[in-house]
CSV table of C-alpha atoms in Angstrom, one decimal:
chain,number,residue,atom,x,y,z
A,141,MET,CA,170.8,54.1,15.1
A,142,ALA,CA,168.0,56.2,16.6
A,143,MET,CA,168.5,57.6,20.1
A,144,ASN,CA,166.5,55.3,22.6
A,145,ARG,CA,164.6,57.6,25.1
A,146,HIS,CA,165.1,54.9,27.8
A,147,THR,CA,168.8,55.0,27.5
A,148,ILE,CA,171.0,57.1,30.0
A,149,PRO,CA,172.3,60.4,28.3
A,150,VAL,CA,175.9,61.1,28.5
A,151,THR,CA,177.7,64.5,28.3
A,152,VAL,CA,181.4,64.8,27.7
A,153,LEU,CA,182.7,68.0,29.3
A,154,THR,CA,186.0,69.1,28.2
A,155,GLY,CA,188.3,72.1,28.1
A,156,PHE,CA,191.8,73.1,28.2
A,157,LEU,CA,193.6,73.7,31.6
A,158,GLY,CA,192.3,76.8,33.3
A,159,SER,CA,189.0,76.9,31.4
A,160,GLY,CA,186.9,76.2,34.5
A,161,LYS,CA,185.9,72.7,33.9
A,162,THR,CA,187.0,71.3,37.2
A,163,THR,CA,185.4,74.3,39.1
A,164,LEU,CA,182.2,73.6,37.2
A,165,ILE,CA,182.4,69.7,38.1
A,166,ASN,CA,183.1,70.3,41.7
A,167,ARG,CA,180.1,72.6,41.8
A,168,ILE,CA,177.9,69.9,40.3
A,169,LEU,CA,179.1,67.3,42.9
A,170,LYS,CA,179.0,69.4,45.8
A,171,GLU,CA,176.1,71.9,45.7
A,172,ALA,CA,172.5,71.4,45.9
A,173,HIS,CA,170.7,71.4,42.6
A,174,GLY,CA,168.2,68.7,42.6
A,175,ARG,CA,169.8,66.5,39.8
A,176,ARG,CA,171.4,63.1,40.1
A,177,PHE,CA,174.6,63.0,38.0
A,178,ALA,CA,177.2,60.3,37.8
A,179,VAL,CA,180.5,62.0,37.0
A,180,ILE,CA,183.4,59.9,35.6
A,181,GLU,CA,186.8,61.2,35.8
A,182,ASN,CA,190.0,59.6,34.8
A,183,GLU,CA,192.9,58.8,37.1
A,184,TYR,CA,194.6,62.3,36.3
A,185,GLY,CA,191.5,64.4,37.1
A,186,GLU,CA,191.5,67.2,39.6
A,187,ILE,CA,188.2,66.6,41.2
A,188,ASN,CA,188.4,67.0,44.9
A,189,VAL,CA,186.1,64.8,47.1
A,190,ASP,CA,186.2,64.0,50.7
A,191,ALA,CA,188.4,61.1,51.4
A,192,ASP,CA,185.9,59.5,53.9
A,193,LEU,CA,183.4,59.2,51.1
A,194,LEU,CA,185.5,57.0,49.0
A,195,VAL,CA,184.2,53.3,48.4
A,196,LYS,CA,186.7,51.1,46.9
A,197,ASP,CA,185.3,48.7,44.2
A,198,GLY,CA,188.1,46.8,42.5
A,199,GLY,CA,190.3,49.0,40.4
A,200,GLU,CA,187.7,51.9,40.4
A,201,THR,CA,186.7,54.4,43.0
A,202,VAL,CA,183.0,55.1,43.4
A,203,VAL,CA,181.8,58.0,45.5
A,204,GLN,CA,178.1,58.4,46.5
A,205,LEU,CA,177.6,62.2,47.5
A,206,THR,CA,175.2,63.8,49.8
A,207,ASN,CA,173.7,65.9,47.0
A,208,GLY,CA,172.5,62.7,45.3
A,209,CYS,CA,175.5,62.7,42.7
A,210,VAL,CA,177.9,59.9,42.0
A,211,CYS,CA,181.6,60.2,41.3
A,212,CYS,CA,183.5,57.5,39.6
A,213,THR,CA,187.3,57.4,38.9
A,214,VAL,CA,188.1,55.4,36.0
A,215,ARG,CA,191.5,53.7,35.4
A,216,GLY,CA,190.6,51.1,33.0
A,217,ASP,CA,188.2,50.7,30.1
A,218,LEU,CA,185.5,53.3,29.8
A,219,ALA,CA,182.9,51.0,28.3
A,220,ASN,CA,183.3,48.6,31.1
A,221,ALA,CA,183.1,51.3,33.7
A,222,LEU,CA,179.9,52.6,32.3
A,223,ASN,CA,178.2,49.2,32.1
A,224,ASP,CA,179.3,48.7,35.7
A,225,LEU,CA,177.7,51.8,36.8
A,226,ALA,CA,174.6,50.9,34.9
A,227,LYS,CA,174.4,47.5,36.7
A,228,GLN,CA,174.7,49.1,40.0
A,229,ARG,CA,172.0,51.5,38.9
A,230,GLU,CA,169.8,48.6,37.9
A,231,ALA,CA,170.4,46.8,41.2
A,232,GLY,CA,169.6,50.0,43.2
A,233,THR,CA,172.9,50.4,44.8
A,234,ILE,CA,173.3,53.9,43.2
A,235,GLN,CA,171.1,56.2,41.5
A,236,PHE,CA,171.7,58.8,38.6
A,237,ASP,CA,169.8,60.1,35.7
A,238,HIS,CA,172.7,61.6,33.5
A,239,VAL,CA,176.4,60.9,33.1
A,240,LEU,CA,179.1,63.5,32.8
A,241,ILE,CA,182.6,62.4,31.7
A,242,GLU,CA,185.4,64.6,32.6
A,243,PRO,CA,188.7,63.9,30.6
A,244,THR,CA,191.8,65.6,31.9
A,245,GLY,CA,192.4,69.2,30.5
A,246,LEU,CA,195.3,67.7,28.2
A,247,ALA,CA,193.0,65.1,26.7
A,248,ASP,CA,191.8,64.7,23.2
A,249,PRO,CA,188.1,63.8,23.6
A,250,GLY,CA,187.9,61.8,20.2
A,251,PRO,CA,188.6,58.3,21.8
A,252,ILE,CA,185.6,58.8,24.2
A,253,VAL,CA,183.3,59.7,21.4
A,254,ARG,CA,184.4,56.8,19.3
A,255,THR,CA,183.7,54.5,22.1
A,256,PHE,CA,179.9,55.3,21.8
A,257,MET,CA,180.0,54.8,18.0
A,258,ALA,CA,181.8,51.6,18.2
A,259,GLU,CA,180.5,49.8,21.3
A,260,THR,CA,177.1,48.5,20.2
A,261,GLU,CA,176.5,47.0,23.6
A,262,LEU,CA,177.0,50.2,25.2
A,263,LEU,CA,174.2,51.9,23.2
A,264,THR,CA,171.6,49.6,24.9
A,265,ARG,CA,172.1,51.6,28.2
A,266,PHE,CA,173.6,54.8,27.2
A,267,HIS,CA,173.5,57.5,24.5
A,268,LEU,CA,176.0,60.2,23.8
A,269,ASP,CA,174.2,63.6,24.1
A,270,GLY,CA,177.1,65.6,23.1
A,271,VAL,CA,180.5,67.2,23.9
A,272,VAL,CA,180.6,70.5,25.6
A,273,THR,CA,184.0,72.4,25.5
A,274,LEU,CA,184.7,75.3,27.9
A,275,PHE,CA,186.8,77.8,26.1
A,276,ASP,CA,188.8,80.3,28.0
A,277,ALA,CA,188.2,83.7,26.6
A,278,VAL,CA,191.6,85.0,28.0
A,279,ASN,CA,194.0,82.2,27.0
A,280,GLY,CA,191.8,80.2,24.6
A,281,GLU,CA,193.3,81.5,21.4
A,282,ARG,CA,197.0,81.1,22.6
A,283,ASN,CA,196.1,77.6,23.7
A,284,LEU,CA,194.9,76.9,20.1
A,285,LEU,CA,198.1,77.9,18.7
A,286,ASP,CA,200.1,75.9,20.9
A,287,SER,CA,198.2,72.7,21.6
A,288,VAL,CA,196.8,70.1,19.2
A,289,GLU,CA,194.6,68.8,22.1
A,290,ALA,CA,193.1,72.2,22.6
A,291,GLN,CA,192.2,72.4,18.9
A,292,ALA,CA,190.7,68.9,19.1
A,293,GLN,CA,188.6,69.7,22.0
A,294,LEU,CA,187.1,72.8,20.0
A,295,GLY,CA,186.8,70.6,16.9
A,296,TYR,CA,184.8,67.9,18.7
A,297,ALA,CA,182.4,70.2,20.4
A,298,ASP,CA,178.6,70.3,19.9
A,299,ARG,CA,178.4,73.1,22.2
A,300,ILE,CA,181.2,75.7,23.2
A,301,LEU,CA,180.8,77.7,26.4
A,302,VAL,CA,183.1,80.8,26.7
A,303,THR,CA,184.3,81.4,30.1
A,304,LYS,CA,186.2,84.3,31.7
A,305,ILE,CA,184.5,86.8,29.1
A,306,ASP,CA,184.4,89.4,32.0
A,307,LEU,CA,188.1,89.0,32.4
A,308,LEU,CA,188.7,89.5,28.8
A,309,ARG,CA,186.7,92.9,28.8
A,310,GLU,CA,188.6,94.0,31.8
A,311,ARG,CA,192.0,93.4,30.3
A,312,THR,CA,191.7,95.1,26.8
A,313,ALA,CA,191.3,98.7,26.0
A,314,VAL,CA,189.6,97.8,22.7
A,315,GLN,CA,185.8,98.0,22.4
A,316,ALA,CA,184.3,95.2,24.2
A,317,ALA,CA,182.1,94.4,21.0
A,318,ASP,CA,185.1,94.2,18.8
A,319,VAL,CA,187.1,91.9,21.0
A,320,GLU,CA,184.0,89.6,21.5
A,321,ALA,CA,183.3,89.6,17.8
A,322,ALA,CA,186.9,88.6,17.0
A,323,LEU,CA,186.8,85.8,19.5
A,324,LEU,CA,183.7,84.5,18.0
A,325,ALA,CA,185.1,84.6,14.5
A,326,THR,CA,188.0,82.5,15.6
A,327,ILE,CA,185.9,79.9,17.3
A,328,ALA,CA,183.5,79.7,14.2
A,329,ALA,CA,186.5,79.1,11.9
A,330,ALA,CA,187.4,76.2,13.9
A,331,ASN,CA,184.0,74.8,14.4
A,332,SER,CA,181.1,76.2,12.3
A,333,VAL,CA,178.3,73.9,13.7
A,334,ALA,CA,178.7,74.1,17.5
A,335,ALA,CA,176.2,76.1,19.2
A,336,VAL,CA,178.3,79.0,21.1
A,337,ASP,CA,177.3,80.7,24.4
A,338,SER,CA,179.0,82.1,27.4
A,339,ILE,CA,178.9,81.1,30.9
A,340,SER,CA,180.2,82.2,34.5
A,341,VAL,CA,181.5,79.2,35.8
A,342,PRO,CA,181.6,80.0,39.5
A,343,ASP,CA,178.3,81.5,40.1
A,344,ALA,CA,176.0,80.7,37.1
A,345,PRO,CA,172.4,79.8,38.3
A,346,TRP,CA,171.7,76.1,38.0
A,347,GLY,CA,168.9,76.5,35.4
A,348,GLU,CA,171.2,78.3,33.1
A,349,VAL,CA,174.0,75.8,33.7
A,350,PHE,CA,171.8,72.8,32.8
A,351,ASP,CA,170.2,74.6,30.0
A,352,LYS,CA,173.6,75.1,28.4
A,353,LEU,CA,175.1,71.7,29.5
A,354,LEU,CA,172.4,69.3,28.5
A,355,GLU,CA,170.0,68.2,25.7
A,356,MET,CA,172.3,68.8,22.9
A,357,ARG,CA,171.2,65.8,21.0
A,358,GLY,CA,174.5,66.0,19.0
A,359,TYR,CA,175.0,62.4,18.0
A,360,GLN,CA,171.5,61.0,16.9
A,361,PHE,CA,171.8,58.7,14.1
A,362,ASP,CA,168.7,59.6,12.6
A,363,ARG,CA,168.8,63.4,12.5
A,364,VAL,CA,171.2,66.2,12.3
A,365,VAL,CA,170.2,69.7,13.4
A,366,PHE,CA,172.5,72.7,12.4
A,367,THR,CA,171.5,75.3,15.0
A,368,PRO,CA,174.6,77.5,16.0
A,369,GLN,CA,173.5,80.1,18.3
A,370,PRO,CA,176.3,82.7,18.5
A,371,MET,CA,176.5,84.8,21.7
A,372,PHE,CA,178.1,87.7,19.8
A,373,ARG,CA,177.3,89.1,16.3
A,374,PRO,CA,180.4,88.2,14.2
A,375,LEU,CA,181.6,91.9,13.4
A,376,ALA,CA,185.1,90.8,12.5
A,377,ALA,CA,186.7,88.4,10.0
A,378,ALA,CA,187.8,85.0,11.2
A,379,LYS,CA,191.4,84.8,12.4
A,380,HIS,CA,192.9,81.7,11.0
A,381,THR,CA,194.1,79.2,13.6
A,382,PRO,CA,196.9,77.0,12.2
A,383,GLY,CA,196.0,73.3,12.3
A,384,VAL,CA,192.3,73.4,13.1
A,385,GLY,CA,189.6,74.1,10.5
A,386,SER,CA,185.9,73.6,9.6
A,387,ILE,CA,184.8,73.0,6.0
A,388,SER,CA,181.3,73.0,4.8
A,389,PHE,CA,180.1,71.2,1.7
A,390,GLU,CA,176.6,72.1,0.3
A,391,ALA,CA,174.8,70.8,-2.9
A,392,GLU,CA,171.4,71.7,-4.4
A,393,GLN,CA,171.5,68.5,-6.7
A,394,PRO,CA,171.4,64.9,-5.5
A,395,LEU,CA,174.5,62.9,-5.0
A,396,ASP,CA,175.7,59.7,-6.5
A,397,GLY,CA,175.8,57.2,-3.6
A,398,LEU,CA,178.7,55.0,-5.0
A,399,LYS,CA,180.9,58.0,-5.9
A,400,LEU,CA,180.1,59.4,-2.5
A,401,ASN,CA,181.3,56.1,-0.8
A,402,ALA,CA,184.7,56.4,-2.8
A,403,ALA,CA,185.1,60.1,-1.9
A,404,LEU,CA,184.6,59.3,1.9
A,405,ALA,CA,186.9,56.5,1.5
A,406,ALA,CA,189.6,58.7,0.0
A,407,ILE,CA,189.0,61.3,2.8
A,408,ASN,CA,189.3,58.7,5.4
A,409,GLU,CA,192.5,57.4,3.9
A,410,ARG,CA,194.1,60.8,3.6
A,411,TYR,CA,193.2,62.1,7.1
A,412,GLY,CA,192.1,59.1,9.3
A,413,GLU,CA,192.1,60.2,12.9
A,414,ALA,CA,193.0,63.8,12.0
A,415,LEU,CA,189.3,64.1,10.7
A,416,TRP,CA,187.8,64.9,14.1
A,417,ARG,CA,184.3,65.3,13.2
A,418,ILE,CA,182.1,64.9,10.2
A,419,LYS,CA,178.3,65.3,10.2
A,420,GLY,CA,175.5,66.1,7.7
A,421,VAL,CA,172.4,65.3,5.9
A,422,LEU,CA,172.6,64.1,2.4
A,423,ALA,CA,170.4,63.6,-0.5
A,424,ILE,CA,171.3,60.5,-2.5
A,425,ALA,CA,170.0,60.1,-6.0
A,426,GLY,CA,167.3,57.3,-6.1
A,427,MET,CA,166.7,57.2,-2.4
A,428,ARG,CA,163.5,58.6,-0.9
A,429,SER,CA,165.2,59.0,2.7
A,430,ARG,CA,167.5,61.5,3.9
A,431,ILE,CA,171.0,60.0,4.8
A,432,VAL,CA,172.4,61.2,8.2
A,433,VAL,CA,176.1,61.0,8.4
A,434,GLN,CA,177.9,60.9,11.9
A,435,GLY,CA,181.7,60.4,12.0
A,436,VAL,CA,184.5,60.7,14.3
A,437,GLN,CA,188.2,59.9,13.8
A,438,GLY,CA,187.7,57.8,10.5
A,439,LEU,CA,184.7,55.9,11.9
A,440,ILE,CA,181.7,57.0,9.8
A,441,GLN,CA,178.1,55.8,9.9
A,442,ALA,CA,175.6,56.7,7.4
A,443,THR,CA,171.8,56.0,8.4
A,444,PRO,CA,168.7,56.5,6.5
A,445,SER,CA,166.3,59.1,8.2
A,446,THR,CA,163.0,60.7,7.3
A,447,ILE,CA,161.5,60.6,3.8
A,448,TRP,CA,162.0,63.8,1.5
A,449,ARG,CA,158.5,65.1,1.0
A,450,MET,CA,157.2,65.8,-2.6
A,451,PHE,CA,158.5,69.0,-4.2
A,452,GLU,CA,160.7,69.6,-1.0
A,453,PRO,CA,164.2,70.8,-2.1
A,454,GLN,CA,166.6,68.0,-1.6
A,455,ARG,CA,169.7,69.8,-0.3
A,456,SER,CA,172.9,68.1,1.0
A,457,ARG,CA,175.2,69.7,3.7
A,458,LEU,CA,178.2,68.0,5.1
A,459,VAL,CA,180.7,69.6,7.7
A,460,LEU,CA,184.2,68.4,8.2
A,461,ILE,CA,186.1,69.6,11.1
A,462,GLY,CA,189.8,68.5,11.5
A,463,ARG,CA,193.5,69.3,11.6
A,464,ASP,CA,195.3,70.6,8.5
A,465,LEU,CA,192.4,70.0,6.1
A,466,ASP,CA,192.9,70.9,2.5
A,467,ARG,CA,189.6,72.7,1.7
A,468,ASP,CA,190.0,72.7,-2.2
A,469,TRP,CA,190.9,69.0,-2.2
A,470,LEU,CA,187.9,68.1,0.1
A,471,LEU,CA,185.4,70.1,-1.9
A,472,ALA,CA,186.7,68.8,-5.1
A,473,GLN,CA,186.2,65.1,-3.7
A,474,LEU,CA,182.7,65.8,-2.5
A,475,GLY,CA,181.8,68.0,-5.6
A,476,SER,CA,182.7,65.0,-7.9
A,477,CYS,CA,179.6,63.2,-6.3
A,478,VAL,CA,177.1,65.8,-7.4
A,479,ILE,CA,174.9,64.7,-10.4
A,480,ALA,CA,172.7,66.7,-12.6
A,481,ASP,CA,170.5,63.9,-13.9
A,482,ALA,CA,169.6,61.6,-11.0
A,483,ALA,CA,167.9,59.1,-13.4
A,484,SER,CA,171.3,58.3,-14.8
A,485,VAL,CA,172.6,56.6,-11.7
A,486,ALA,CA,172.1,52.9,-12.0
A,487,ASP,CA,172.7,51.9,-8.4
A,488,PRO,CA,171.9,54.6,-5.9
A,489,ARG,CA,172.7,52.7,-2.8
A,490,ILE,CA,175.1,53.9,-0.2
A,491,ALA,CA,176.9,51.1,1.4
A,492,SER,CA,178.1,50.9,4.9
A,493,LEU,CA,180.9,53.2,5.7
A,494,HIS,CA,184.0,52.3,8.0
């Protein structure tokens, strides 16, 4: 499904405890920046708003703030809460142009992302712009070793913003460039497609904040753009993080659509919700259009996109991010779909993937 320009963009802002997520959200809610956001937090969130601003509405708490933003505490179903906010916006009760969803620092963002892929009605009003993960430069690597949730937050990210990089530089006697390069290598090993940058949460100018927080277009169903933009040059080899990994499959020859369906089904059966993210652009034998694949937690959507131009190399690329992935097995499954002679495929169709 192509992104509707008239729908409201939604950004999921996640990050492990101490990464600076709540500080950033509180800045957005309280400071003057000229933007109108609706911030959705769950009942375990740490956002601090003045009690006299609270307006009770059934099981939810909706706060209209003086800087033009809205804060909503969700205790029930996210899709219903979003649709209720949209209805209030349409009625003129509240105003906002963008939604930020703030899960607790211990939350896996996967179910939120899955909501946007599974709830068709929701997509008539909203579109998921992407997942931004704040990564603590000082404690982030230790969190990855200790927490599946921290691994998942990194795995789902379309953009990773490294925080506290100044503290990392102060606390180490090693050359700053070497420390930063090693940190980037660790992040890239876990998620090879997310754009990576740094941010100073307490005092970054609003122009910088919004440039790095918005306009990711990470979940369009008609195009995938692989544009990682590392903030440091990777000088060091990647440090392996147990449990979390990013695997990239590429092919210069077209793929057999039926074999691809079988391979993806096998991958889904083996990994299920442990396959946090899958995205790519595929060339299917006999098909004139690119096939864009977007998937999360076992839910995979394959959508025709633009037409391959004459004489244009039809290259496929698929990236899989998840927990305890067997690289050799995955590449063997996908590699079995590559064919040398596209004309030998009797039925090139790719069916709906679930």
